[in-house]
XYZ file of C-alpha atoms in Angstrom:
683
model
C 22.355 -0.665 13.214
C 21.472 -1.667 9.528
C 24.362 -0.741 6.919
C 22.289 1.151 4.466
C 23.244 0.080 0.393
C 22.188 3.686 -0.858
C 26.097 4.561 0.511
C 27.306 3.124 -1.993
C 25.738 5.665 -4.641
C 28.530 7.896 -5.340
C 30.603 4.987 -6.508
C 28.288 3.470 -9.015
C 26.498 6.794 -10.311
C 30.185 7.187 -11.977
C 30.060 3.340 -13.099
C 26.390 4.268 -14.298
C 27.917 7.431 -16.353
C 30.694 5.448 -18.246
C 27.823 2.563 -18.858
C 25.288 5.356 -20.140
C 28.361 6.542 -22.598
C 28.775 3.461 -23.969
C 25.121 4.178 -25.721
C 27.013 6.834 -27.909
C 30.816 6.375 -27.716
C 33.313 3.845 -28.709
C 36.312 2.617 -26.971
C 36.969 4.589 -23.360
C 33.499 3.573 -22.030
C 33.217 0.384 -24.100
C 36.340 -0.745 -21.783
C 34.816 0.854 -18.923
C 31.266 -1.174 -19.120
C 33.964 -4.194 -19.864
C 35.551 -3.443 -16.904
C 32.702 -3.209 -14.578
C 31.542 -6.609 -14.974
C 34.595 -8.672 -15.476
C 35.638 -7.731 -11.446
C 32.797 -8.767 -9.003
C 33.497 -6.413 -6.396
C 32.383 -3.411 -9.555
C 30.022 -5.648 -10.530
C 28.166 -5.478 -7.267
C 28.399 -1.947 -7.178
C 27.015 -1.527 -10.068
C 23.643 -3.485 -9.325
C 23.944 -1.643 -5.823
C 23.805 1.757 -8.182
C 20.124 -0.217 -9.372
C 18.835 -0.475 -5.352
C 19.817 3.141 -4.542
C 16.806 4.470 -7.220
C 14.601 1.996 -4.724
C 15.098 5.058 -2.157
C 14.260 8.120 -4.779
C 11.311 10.037 -3.739
C 9.589 9.396 -7.186
C 10.027 5.613 -5.864
C 10.149 4.081 -2.372
C 11.381 7.317 -0.971
C 7.772 8.821 -0.739
C 5.358 8.547 -3.644
C 4.728 5.304 -3.719
C 4.961 4.493 0.512
C 3.336 7.520 1.140
C 1.628 9.558 -1.448
C 0.849 6.814 -3.397
C -1.275 4.213 -0.651
C -4.518 6.426 -2.707
C -8.043 6.311 -1.118
C -9.196 2.645 -0.537
C -11.755 1.924 2.317
C -9.206 2.009 4.844
C -6.162 3.632 3.632
C -6.451 7.475 2.969
C -3.988 9.563 1.570
C -4.434 13.625 2.459
C -8.050 12.136 3.657
C -11.167 13.651 3.266
C -12.028 17.167 1.124
C -14.060 19.700 0.256
C -14.116 19.262 -3.216
C -10.757 16.924 -4.254
C -11.922 17.651 -8.026
C -9.920 20.548 -7.854
C -6.691 19.303 -6.637
C -5.914 17.602 -10.228
C -2.280 18.639 -9.949
C -1.377 17.825 -6.479
C -1.245 14.601 -4.517
C -4.368 14.545 -3.215
C -5.748 14.544 -6.738
C -4.745 11.289 -7.765
C -5.634 9.882 -4.391
C -9.260 10.623 -4.955
C -9.145 9.338 -9.059
C -8.932 13.159 -10.466
C -5.471 14.041 -12.229
C -4.591 15.069 -15.186
C -1.707 15.130 -17.292
C 0.371 17.729 -15.691
C 0.522 16.550 -12.686
C 3.577 15.725 -11.825
C 3.191 14.020 -7.985
C 2.497 10.739 -10.568
C 5.234 10.816 -12.844
C 6.795 7.760 -13.727
C 10.359 8.575 -15.189
C 12.271 7.659 -12.077
C 10.961 4.184 -11.835
C 11.459 3.865 -15.671
C 14.971 5.133 -15.087
C 15.434 1.766 -12.709
C 14.259 -0.293 -14.874
C 17.030 0.624 -17.388
C 20.281 0.633 -15.023
C 18.666 -3.268 -14.017
C 18.511 -3.934 -17.363
C 22.000 -2.553 -18.045
C 22.996 -4.633 -15.351
C 21.655 -8.161 -16.562
C 23.097 -7.296 -20.110
C 26.844 -6.438 -18.270
C 26.603 -9.778 -15.991
C 25.117 -12.101 -19.021
C 28.037 -11.163 -20.850
C 30.966 -11.406 -18.948
C 33.483 -14.268 -19.088
C 32.699 -14.290 -15.078
C 29.210 -15.358 -15.270
C 29.752 -17.780 -18.303
C 33.214 -19.362 -16.331
C 30.182 -20.073 -13.299
C 30.935 -17.523 -11.172
C 28.870 -17.736 -7.714
C 28.445 -13.997 -7.723
C 27.733 -12.643 -10.634
C 24.996 -15.660 -10.276
C 23.370 -14.182 -7.304
C 23.868 -10.721 -8.882
C 21.936 -11.230 -12.208
C 19.078 -12.710 -9.953
C 19.129 -9.297 -8.193
C 19.053 -7.187 -11.018
C 15.960 -9.481 -12.773
C 14.003 -9.053 -9.496
C 14.730 -5.294 -9.386
C 13.515 -4.783 -13.535
C 10.455 -6.752 -12.748
C 9.784 -5.266 -9.740
C 10.065 -1.618 -11.355
C 7.980 -3.005 -14.268
C 5.011 -4.543 -11.897
C 5.254 -0.957 -10.399
C 4.883 0.362 -13.851
C 2.150 -1.960 -15.283
C 0.014 -1.802 -11.637
C -0.275 2.270 -11.546
C -0.430 3.295 -15.461
C -1.428 -0.372 -17.820
C -0.298 -0.297 -20.628
C 3.034 1.122 -20.537
C 6.047 1.176 -22.933
C 8.218 -2.266 -22.393
C 11.118 -3.557 -24.009
C 12.982 -7.093 -22.965
C 16.575 -5.223 -22.714
C 18.670 -2.429 -22.671
C 18.239 0.768 -25.362
C 19.880 0.139 -28.021
C 22.731 2.106 -29.356
C 20.879 4.147 -31.805
C 17.591 4.760 -29.751
C 15.647 2.688 -32.141
C 13.965 0.757 -29.232
C 13.676 4.019 -27.076
C 10.430 5.736 -28.981
C 7.027 3.282 -28.477
C 4.225 2.838 -27.658
C 2.410 1.810 -25.200
C 2.405 -2.164 -24.965
C -0.804 -4.938 -23.824
C -0.137 -5.522 -19.866
C -1.149 -9.017 -20.740
C 2.234 -8.854 -22.963
C 4.440 -7.806 -20.324
C 3.660 -10.048 -17.730
C 5.366 -13.481 -19.385
C 8.321 -11.648 -19.309
C 8.573 -10.601 -16.013
C 7.477 -14.634 -14.970
C 10.169 -15.635 -16.732
C 12.639 -13.275 -15.483
C 11.309 -13.874 -11.599
C 11.477 -17.320 -12.331
C 15.046 -17.401 -13.543
C 15.847 -15.099 -10.799
C 14.609 -17.821 -8.079
C 17.043 -19.877 -9.102
C 19.682 -17.761 -9.205
C 19.649 -16.156 -5.201
C 20.749 -17.259 -1.772
C 18.086 -17.241 1.086
C 18.895 -14.018 3.365
C 21.540 -14.981 5.515
C 22.881 -17.560 3.910
C 25.690 -15.976 1.886
C 27.728 -12.381 3.298
C 26.319 -9.650 3.693
C 22.681 -10.727 1.731
C 20.223 -9.409 4.598
C 16.700 -8.188 3.935
C 17.489 -4.817 2.309
C 19.190 -7.023 -0.589
C 16.967 -9.418 -3.071
C 16.889 -13.010 -2.036
C 15.285 -16.358 -2.725
C 12.681 -16.266 -0.510
C 11.693 -12.265 -1.275
C 12.075 -12.907 -5.178
C 9.859 -16.481 -5.004
C 7.217 -13.692 -3.087
C 7.498 -11.115 -5.432
C 7.365 -13.839 -8.298
C 3.629 -15.037 -6.338
C 2.430 -11.448 -6.334
C 3.404 -10.548 -9.921
C 1.303 -13.890 -11.050
C -1.900 -12.317 -9.026
C -1.435 -9.189 -10.445
C -1.629 -10.913 -13.890
C -4.113 -12.367 -13.154
C -6.630 -9.918 -11.109
C -8.734 -7.188 -12.824
C -8.136 -4.211 -13.719
C -9.538 -1.156 -16.489
C -9.304 -1.519 -19.569
C -8.725 0.117 -22.713
C -10.854 -1.683 -25.466
C -10.064 1.641 -27.665
C -6.684 0.339 -28.141
C -6.476 -2.783 -27.512
C -8.064 -6.190 -28.554
C -10.391 -8.341 -25.756
C -9.849 -11.503 -27.899
C -8.014 -12.735 -24.696
C -10.067 -10.912 -21.927
C -12.494 -11.889 -20.258
C -15.317 -8.983 -19.154
C -15.999 -8.728 -15.280
C -19.298 -10.529 -14.986
C -20.948 -7.762 -13.017
C -23.294 -9.729 -11.412
C -24.141 -7.797 -8.613
C -24.911 -4.842 -11.269
C -22.579 -2.331 -9.470
C -22.827 1.283 -11.645
C -19.336 1.468 -10.566
C -17.972 -1.444 -12.700
C -20.810 -0.872 -15.986
C -18.765 -0.366 -19.514
C -18.874 2.816 -21.390
C -16.855 4.292 -23.617
C -15.166 0.724 -24.449
C -13.352 1.257 -21.349
C -13.827 -1.858 -19.250
C -12.876 -4.447 -16.128
C -11.141 -7.300 -17.569
C -8.914 -9.788 -16.546
C -6.884 -12.546 -19.252
C -8.822 -15.248 -19.844
C -5.477 -17.965 -18.581
C -5.578 -15.893 -15.122
C -6.173 -19.493 -13.253
C -2.789 -20.151 -14.706
C -0.714 -17.522 -13.387
C -2.949 -18.844 -9.710
C -0.994 -21.610 -10.004
C 2.302 -19.675 -10.117
C 1.531 -18.052 -6.727
C 0.423 -20.790 -5.110
C 3.316 -23.130 -5.903
C 5.753 -19.738 -4.901
C 3.977 -19.854 -2.120
C 3.890 -23.871 -0.884
C 7.461 -23.765 -1.591
C 8.722 -21.063 0.576
C 6.413 -22.708 3.553
C 7.118 -25.994 3.025
C 10.926 -25.374 2.360
C 13.101 -26.528 5.938
C 16.256 -24.339 4.683
C 13.127 -21.213 4.578
C 14.885 -18.673 7.039
C 11.804 -16.603 7.407
C 9.250 -16.182 10.681
C 6.536 -14.604 11.730
C 7.360 -12.732 14.585
C 5.651 -13.700 17.582
C 5.080 -9.795 19.030
C 3.748 -7.781 15.974
C 4.448 -4.312 17.729
C 8.222 -5.474 17.252
C 8.319 -5.468 13.283
C 7.080 -1.624 13.134
C 9.796 -0.401 16.370
C 12.992 -2.379 15.192
C 12.444 -0.925 11.611
C 11.782 2.497 13.288
C 14.733 2.234 15.230
C 16.680 1.122 12.015
C 17.375 -2.896 13.309
C 16.481 -5.679 11.462
C 13.975 -7.813 12.067
C 15.764 -11.498 14.428
C 12.450 -13.397 12.294
C 13.358 -12.555 8.988
C 9.747 -11.368 8.799
C 10.762 -8.427 6.769
C 11.398 -10.135 3.416
C 12.607 -7.046 1.546
C 12.862 -3.385 3.442
C 13.673 -0.359 0.962
C 16.989 0.760 2.194
C 16.719 4.714 3.201
C 19.433 6.540 4.439
C 18.939 8.514 7.836
C 19.078 11.984 6.978
C 19.257 11.332 3.170
C 16.392 9.395 2.038
C 12.919 8.573 2.966
C 9.854 10.291 4.664
C 8.535 7.020 6.569
C 6.997 8.261 9.011
C 7.450 11.416 9.004
C 4.524 11.801 7.210
C 2.617 8.905 8.448
C 2.202 7.462 11.669
C 2.148 8.708 15.724
C 1.136 11.919 15.734
C 4.049 14.457 17.281
C 2.914 17.973 17.303
C 5.284 19.710 19.625
C 8.704 20.292 18.533
C 11.673 19.162 17.449
C 9.570 16.111 17.040
C 6.745 17.200 14.481
C 6.721 13.433 13.779
C 3.689 11.536 12.578
C 0.798 13.352 10.254
C -1.771 12.876 8.768
C -0.927 12.961 4.778
C -1.486 9.136 5.036
C -3.562 8.449 7.884
C -7.114 5.871 8.012
C -10.403 6.329 9.736
C -13.051 5.240 12.295
C -14.705 2.054 9.505
C -10.925 0.718 9.587
C -11.127 1.060 12.900
C -14.094 -0.502 14.532
C -13.761 -3.552 11.582
C -10.886 -4.558 14.201
C -12.601 -6.994 17.253
C -11.063 -5.510 20.134
C -8.996 -8.287 20.957
C -7.252 -8.526 17.385
C -3.537 -6.971 18.560
C -2.881 -5.484 15.363
C -5.302 -2.793 15.614
C -3.780 -0.213 17.502
C -0.828 -0.206 15.386
C -2.853 -0.101 12.551
C -5.574 2.739 13.813
C -3.431 4.978 16.140
C -6.046 8.076 17.536
C -3.644 10.304 19.869
C -1.430 13.098 19.311
C 1.108 13.778 21.526
C 1.335 17.139 22.194
C 0.735 20.116 25.053
C -2.102 19.240 27.220
C -2.400 21.945 30.046
C 0.522 21.306 32.420
C 1.354 18.395 30.451
C 2.913 17.221 27.658
C 1.765 14.134 26.664
C -1.115 11.598 24.465
C -4.021 13.373 24.009
C -7.170 11.646 23.054
C -8.448 12.459 19.337
C -12.383 12.230 18.031
C -11.844 13.014 14.448
C -13.382 9.850 13.166
C -12.280 11.289 9.541
C -8.258 11.214 10.015
C -7.626 8.104 12.301
C -3.704 7.906 12.333
C -1.598 4.936 11.394
C 0.569 3.513 14.654
C 2.913 1.386 13.043
C 5.767 4.172 12.979
C 6.228 6.174 16.206
C 8.724 8.591 17.408
C 9.465 7.214 20.931
C 10.975 3.573 18.911
C 13.144 5.663 16.717
C 17.480 5.632 17.072
C 18.957 8.277 18.963
C 21.111 9.682 15.928
C 17.513 10.397 14.091
C 16.753 12.695 17.004
C 19.879 13.933 17.837
C 19.750 15.269 13.471
C 15.813 17.046 15.034
C 17.477 18.751 17.094
C 18.977 21.327 14.816
C 16.678 20.529 12.195
C 15.013 23.312 10.464
C 12.809 21.209 7.899
C 12.249 18.046 7.610
C 14.540 15.120 8.331
C 14.519 11.792 5.828
C 13.825 9.300 8.794
C 15.993 6.788 7.413
C 12.993 4.263 8.158
C 13.310 1.570 5.983
C 10.356 0.692 3.710
C 8.932 -2.579 4.178
C 8.279 -4.228 0.462
C 6.804 -7.576 1.589
C 6.438 -9.480 4.822
C 6.115 -12.913 5.540
C 2.105 -13.095 6.509
C 1.582 -12.298 2.942
C 2.967 -15.332 1.755
C 0.632 -17.177 3.764
C -2.031 -15.367 2.369
C -1.010 -14.737 -0.784
C -1.085 -19.299 -0.743
C -4.406 -19.345 0.730
C -6.060 -16.824 -2.006
C -4.337 -18.723 -5.119
C -4.850 -22.061 -3.552
C -8.986 -21.276 -2.743
C -9.123 -18.911 -5.783
C -8.512 -21.804 -7.647
C -11.471 -24.029 -6.320
C -9.079 -26.068 -4.299
C -11.269 -25.609 -1.423
C -10.052 -24.156 1.948
C -9.422 -27.455 3.661
C -7.177 -29.525 1.212
C -3.722 -29.536 2.104
C -0.751 -28.559 -0.593
C 1.830 -31.026 -0.383
C 4.651 -28.680 -0.847
C 3.262 -26.499 1.829
C 2.015 -29.044 4.273
C -0.855 -26.784 5.481
C -4.466 -26.026 3.942
C -5.686 -22.641 2.735
C -7.906 -22.491 6.193
C -5.056 -23.300 7.904
C -2.383 -20.255 6.373
C -4.699 -17.765 7.158
C -5.217 -19.225 10.963
C -1.747 -18.734 11.056
C -1.898 -15.061 10.440
C -4.849 -15.045 12.828
C -3.257 -16.803 15.415
C -0.520 -14.148 15.794
C -3.018 -11.351 16.192
C -5.191 -13.344 18.669
C -2.640 -14.930 20.367
C -2.519 -19.171 20.705
C -6.013 -21.036 21.680
C -7.794 -17.521 21.115
C -11.171 -18.726 20.203
C -10.990 -15.826 17.704
C -8.427 -17.559 15.713
C -10.827 -19.510 13.937
C -13.753 -16.841 14.008
C -14.117 -15.108 10.692
C -16.016 -14.640 7.647
C -17.970 -17.667 6.604
C -17.146 -16.790 2.470
C -13.475 -17.732 2.847
C -12.816 -15.371 -0.035
C -14.113 -12.314 1.807
C -12.036 -13.839 4.858
C -9.335 -12.889 3.052
C -9.766 -9.686 1.479
C -10.691 -8.650 5.683
C -8.118 -10.859 6.778
C -5.420 -8.770 4.292
C -6.586 -5.513 5.515
C -6.293 -6.209 9.285
C -2.728 -7.358 8.207
C -1.721 -4.821 5.821
C -3.066 -1.530 7.096
C -1.261 1.584 5.930
C 1.475 -0.673 3.931
C -0.286 0.698 0.659
C -1.273 -2.912 -0.389
C -5.195 -2.679 0.461
C -5.755 -0.388 -2.893
C -3.522 -2.498 -5.315
C -5.400 -5.399 -3.704
C -8.717 -4.131 -4.192
C -8.182 -3.233 -7.119
C -7.156 -7.096 -9.229
C -9.770 -8.080 -7.137
C -12.634 -6.074 -9.222
C -13.953 -4.530 -5.170
C -11.858 -1.145 -5.108
C -15.452 0.724 -6.223
C -17.473 -1.654 -4.112
C -15.524 -1.585 -1.035
C -14.583 2.225 -1.133
C -18.892 2.640 -1.092
C -19.452 0.522 1.606
C -17.157 2.701 3.797
C -18.667 6.068 2.800
C -22.187 4.566 3.713
C -20.841 3.400 7.287
C -19.307 6.705 7.641
C -22.102 8.413 6.811
C -24.771 6.135 8.988
C -22.154 6.718 12.234
C -22.815 10.308 11.886
C -26.233 9.513 11.247
C -26.758 7.776 14.471
C -30.528 5.948 13.533
C -29.469 3.127 11.926
C -27.832 -0.839 11.675
C -24.081 0.050 10.322
C -22.319 -2.872 8.625
C -18.168 -2.934 8.793
C -16.468 -5.431 7.603
C -17.986 -8.948 8.667
C -19.189 -6.693 11.713
C -22.606 -5.193 12.402
C -23.280 -2.127 14.711
C -26.347 -0.716 16.384
C -25.880 2.430 17.333
C -26.137 2.069 21.432
C -22.924 -0.264 20.738
C -20.974 3.233 20.105
C -20.128 4.475 23.230
C -20.668 8.846 24.056
C -17.783 9.134 25.867
C -14.468 7.914 26.294
C -12.928 7.521 29.567
C -9.202 6.132 29.947
C -6.201 6.106 32.041
C -2.669 7.210 31.803
C 0.164 5.684 33.213
C 1.607 6.847 36.509
C 3.477 9.615 34.956
C 0.634 10.535 33.494
C 1.984 10.623 29.879
C 0.798 7.554 28.212
C -2.978 6.529 27.208
C -3.678 2.928 28.748
C -5.149 1.576 25.595
C -6.984 -1.492 26.921
C -8.247 0.953 29.328
C -10.353 2.464 26.697
C -14.271 1.885 25.983
C -13.768 1.954 22.133
C -16.660 -0.564 22.028
C -19.183 -0.360 25.599
C -21.195 2.261 26.215
C -20.851 3.370 30.317
C -23.328 5.705 32.046
C -20.903 7.239 34.084
C -17.215 7.915 34.272
C -15.632 4.659 36.556
C -13.932 7.220 38.487
C -13.076 10.903 38.014
C -9.501 10.848 39.666
C -8.380 8.080 37.649
C -10.027 7.776 34.190
C -9.700 11.633 32.070
C -12.939 11.394 29.106
C -13.540 13.278 25.827
C -16.818 13.117 24.157
C -16.793 10.401 21.502
C -18.318 11.117 18.003
C -22.135 10.230 18.896
C -22.023 13.650 21.265
C -20.863 15.573 18.033
C -22.698 14.501 15.693
C -26.516 12.828 17.092
C -29.325 14.591 18.376
C -27.807 18.247 17.083
C -29.627 21.379 17.790
C -27.199 23.949 16.832
C -26.997 25.326 13.354
C -23.689 25.924 13.205
C -23.150 21.544 13.926
C -25.703 20.350 12.122
C -23.259 22.793 9.352
C -20.492 20.832 10.255
C -22.385 17.203 10.229
C -23.625 17.985 6.611
C -20.525 19.253 5.378
C -18.710 16.465 6.590
C -21.053 14.384 4.845
C -20.285 15.703 1.719
C -16.731 15.259 2.257
C -17.195 11.624 2.584
C -19.332 11.139 -0.367
C -17.110 13.191 -2.474
C -13.797 10.591 -1.085
C -12.158 8.977 -4.407
C -14.970 11.012 -6.696
C -12.587 10.044 -9.708
C -13.288 6.672 -9.933
C -16.637 6.386 -11.369
C -17.912 8.366 -14.012
C -20.921 9.498 -12.450
C -22.587 9.080 -8.604
C -26.014 9.144 -7.533
C -26.518 8.916 -3.763
C -30.348 9.088 -3.617
C -31.457 5.745 -1.905
C -28.963 6.702 0.527
C -30.049 10.662 1.508
C -33.859 8.734 2.199
C -32.168 7.045 4.993
C -30.143 9.375 6.726
C -31.916 12.702 9.178
C -30.167 15.366 7.250
C -30.492 13.755 4.172
C -32.018 16.488 2.278
C -29.269 18.963 3.583
C -26.666 16.968 2.667
C -28.087 15.798 -0.821
C -28.516 19.827 -1.544
C -25.074 20.630 -0.729
C -23.723 17.297 -2.799
C -25.451 17.871 -5.701
C -23.435 21.327 -6.540
C -20.085 19.898 -6.159
C -18.339 18.205 -8.843
C -18.470 14.086 -8.799
C -17.913 11.245 -11.652
C -14.980 11.648 -14.098
C -17.915 11.727 -16.917
C -16.047 9.141 -18.883
C -15.329 5.700 -17.354
C -15.620 3.794 -14.513
C -12.910 1.889 -11.879
C -10.533 4.819 -13.614
C -7.919 3.942 -10.904
C -4.179 4.138 -13.211
C -2.569 7.412 -13.437
C -2.133 9.643 -16.547
C 1.012 10.013 -17.933
C 3.005 13.345 -17.664
C 2.588 15.350 -20.836
C 6.957 16.041 -21.041
C 6.620 12.166 -21.589
C 4.212 12.337 -24.179
C 5.417 15.315 -25.961
C 9.096 13.596 -25.501
C 7.533 10.070 -27.370
C 7.716 11.642 -30.511
C 3.582 10.643 -30.699
C 4.089 7.023 -29.908
C 2.304 7.530 -26.523
C -1.574 9.202 -25.653
C -3.816 9.050 -22.523
C -6.885 6.950 -22.188
C -9.707 6.712 -19.834
C -10.530 10.895 -19.926
C -7.603 12.029 -19.090
C -6.137 15.321 -21.234
C -3.537 15.062 -23.653
C -4.172 17.747 -26.256
């Protein structure tokens, strides 16, 4: 059972109160601050206090793990809505790229608290005699504090763009507290510098004492440095009204995508020196892969990753390079708002608050062992005389399968027996897994023009071999599918990362930095409408389906206790003329029966309404939308268009608006230094 870091919170809050008082008072607090960082035990407790903020609701306890999955082609927060533009103050508004400055769900205050606490620890350690005298413990702690500060700033920059930034702690006279936004391209070099120092300070996981996956270690620090570098060199929406583009490369938009068109001096860009960041990413990943001391491996059983984390156990292969430590009954909504659905009490576990869709499900090959952990169709509930898994058929709301009640520990289940409201699960949020290292390595090396097959000397493998290492686990050693993927190697990486990391709050952010968020969302929308339409060829990732490829009914077996579905028995990819054995196989209608060849007017209306919901998905991302060409392909295109044009779609100001607005209270308190961009209200 894991020993959660957050149990140090009470002690640490007292310590950091002393540090905070030091900004305003003289000797008593000054002595406290000196005492903290001249004692290894107290210094460790102080750094544990920084960790404790990671599990905060507005950090990884809920927002960045569940709510801020946001909407991409494969991951959805709150699913498809009647009118996303009407929810500018709730969780689903920002997920659909609609929000305003009164939206409390996207406040950045606690992430900034994390930066300040980490900076206080960095400053205290650097100025301590113990550190100057070469204390190895203080060196480790410095590496942890530097990493946590860089992690917090990375989250701020990739979610809000240009943000206030200071390299250190707040001055006692508050002279460096009130400030405006800093160009993100000037923030990343500081984070790179700090992370390059941090990786030299830290031990590998398991190398020293209690340095497990709940603490920052060398492997995660190097991986985070690679991640930061890829974002530093990636695409995002820019405000040309506030910052010069002298050192910024504009997105070329050779595909003439209307969702990437520049307007009102807002444009998609990346720094002109992006290659140096990709070099850093390749180097860091190569050093991890090739280091003989590297303790991280891929767990040979993909499902074991999720079973162990749900049971509050450590992964035995150190696949999870860093987990945000949550406390059972104290923090973390992982699983309770997302995962395999349980509609019977007391469990009430999982749900569709964050979920996926049939587009993502059908992007998988049936042999891919990751599929049923990414997408799970069943709900566990009362079904006539049984309490068991009941097959769902809503292609617009497919649960994640990575978090399951039946994998949780007894302590959690016992808490639920007397609970009157949702119980924090204590399930850790996995912030980075080892396959990310292989795939970042492949991406960076290929992106630099070094090809798929040339070998990096430090890593001892090529980009292609790194990609296939991840696929080998997915399909099994010796499977011919390991080497079957998109001929365009970059597209192969884009697809592989989707299959590997579904539901892990990675996909939307990946697509943003690749400049693909709008394109991939629109591809998903069209495919989903064609699935409802049933008359044309459908493209999903690197796969092509004809309407006849989809079954009209699903047939499946239960286990011997009639409780759990045998997923290998389900004919998801094959149309059968009849039930193979009515005494053995249960059957349900699949989406063609519910949506094709309709004669009932009510069901036609349902199809039209669902089609409009799909088209309104993520509809705040672009300035405007025109689906006339798509409408012309659809059987009920005229009816769908008639309703769609009555709805609000498009923000009217800019394209690729993936960033959040700054909360109004933060703007008021900034004394005029801050204002919103990208069409978000601020007056």
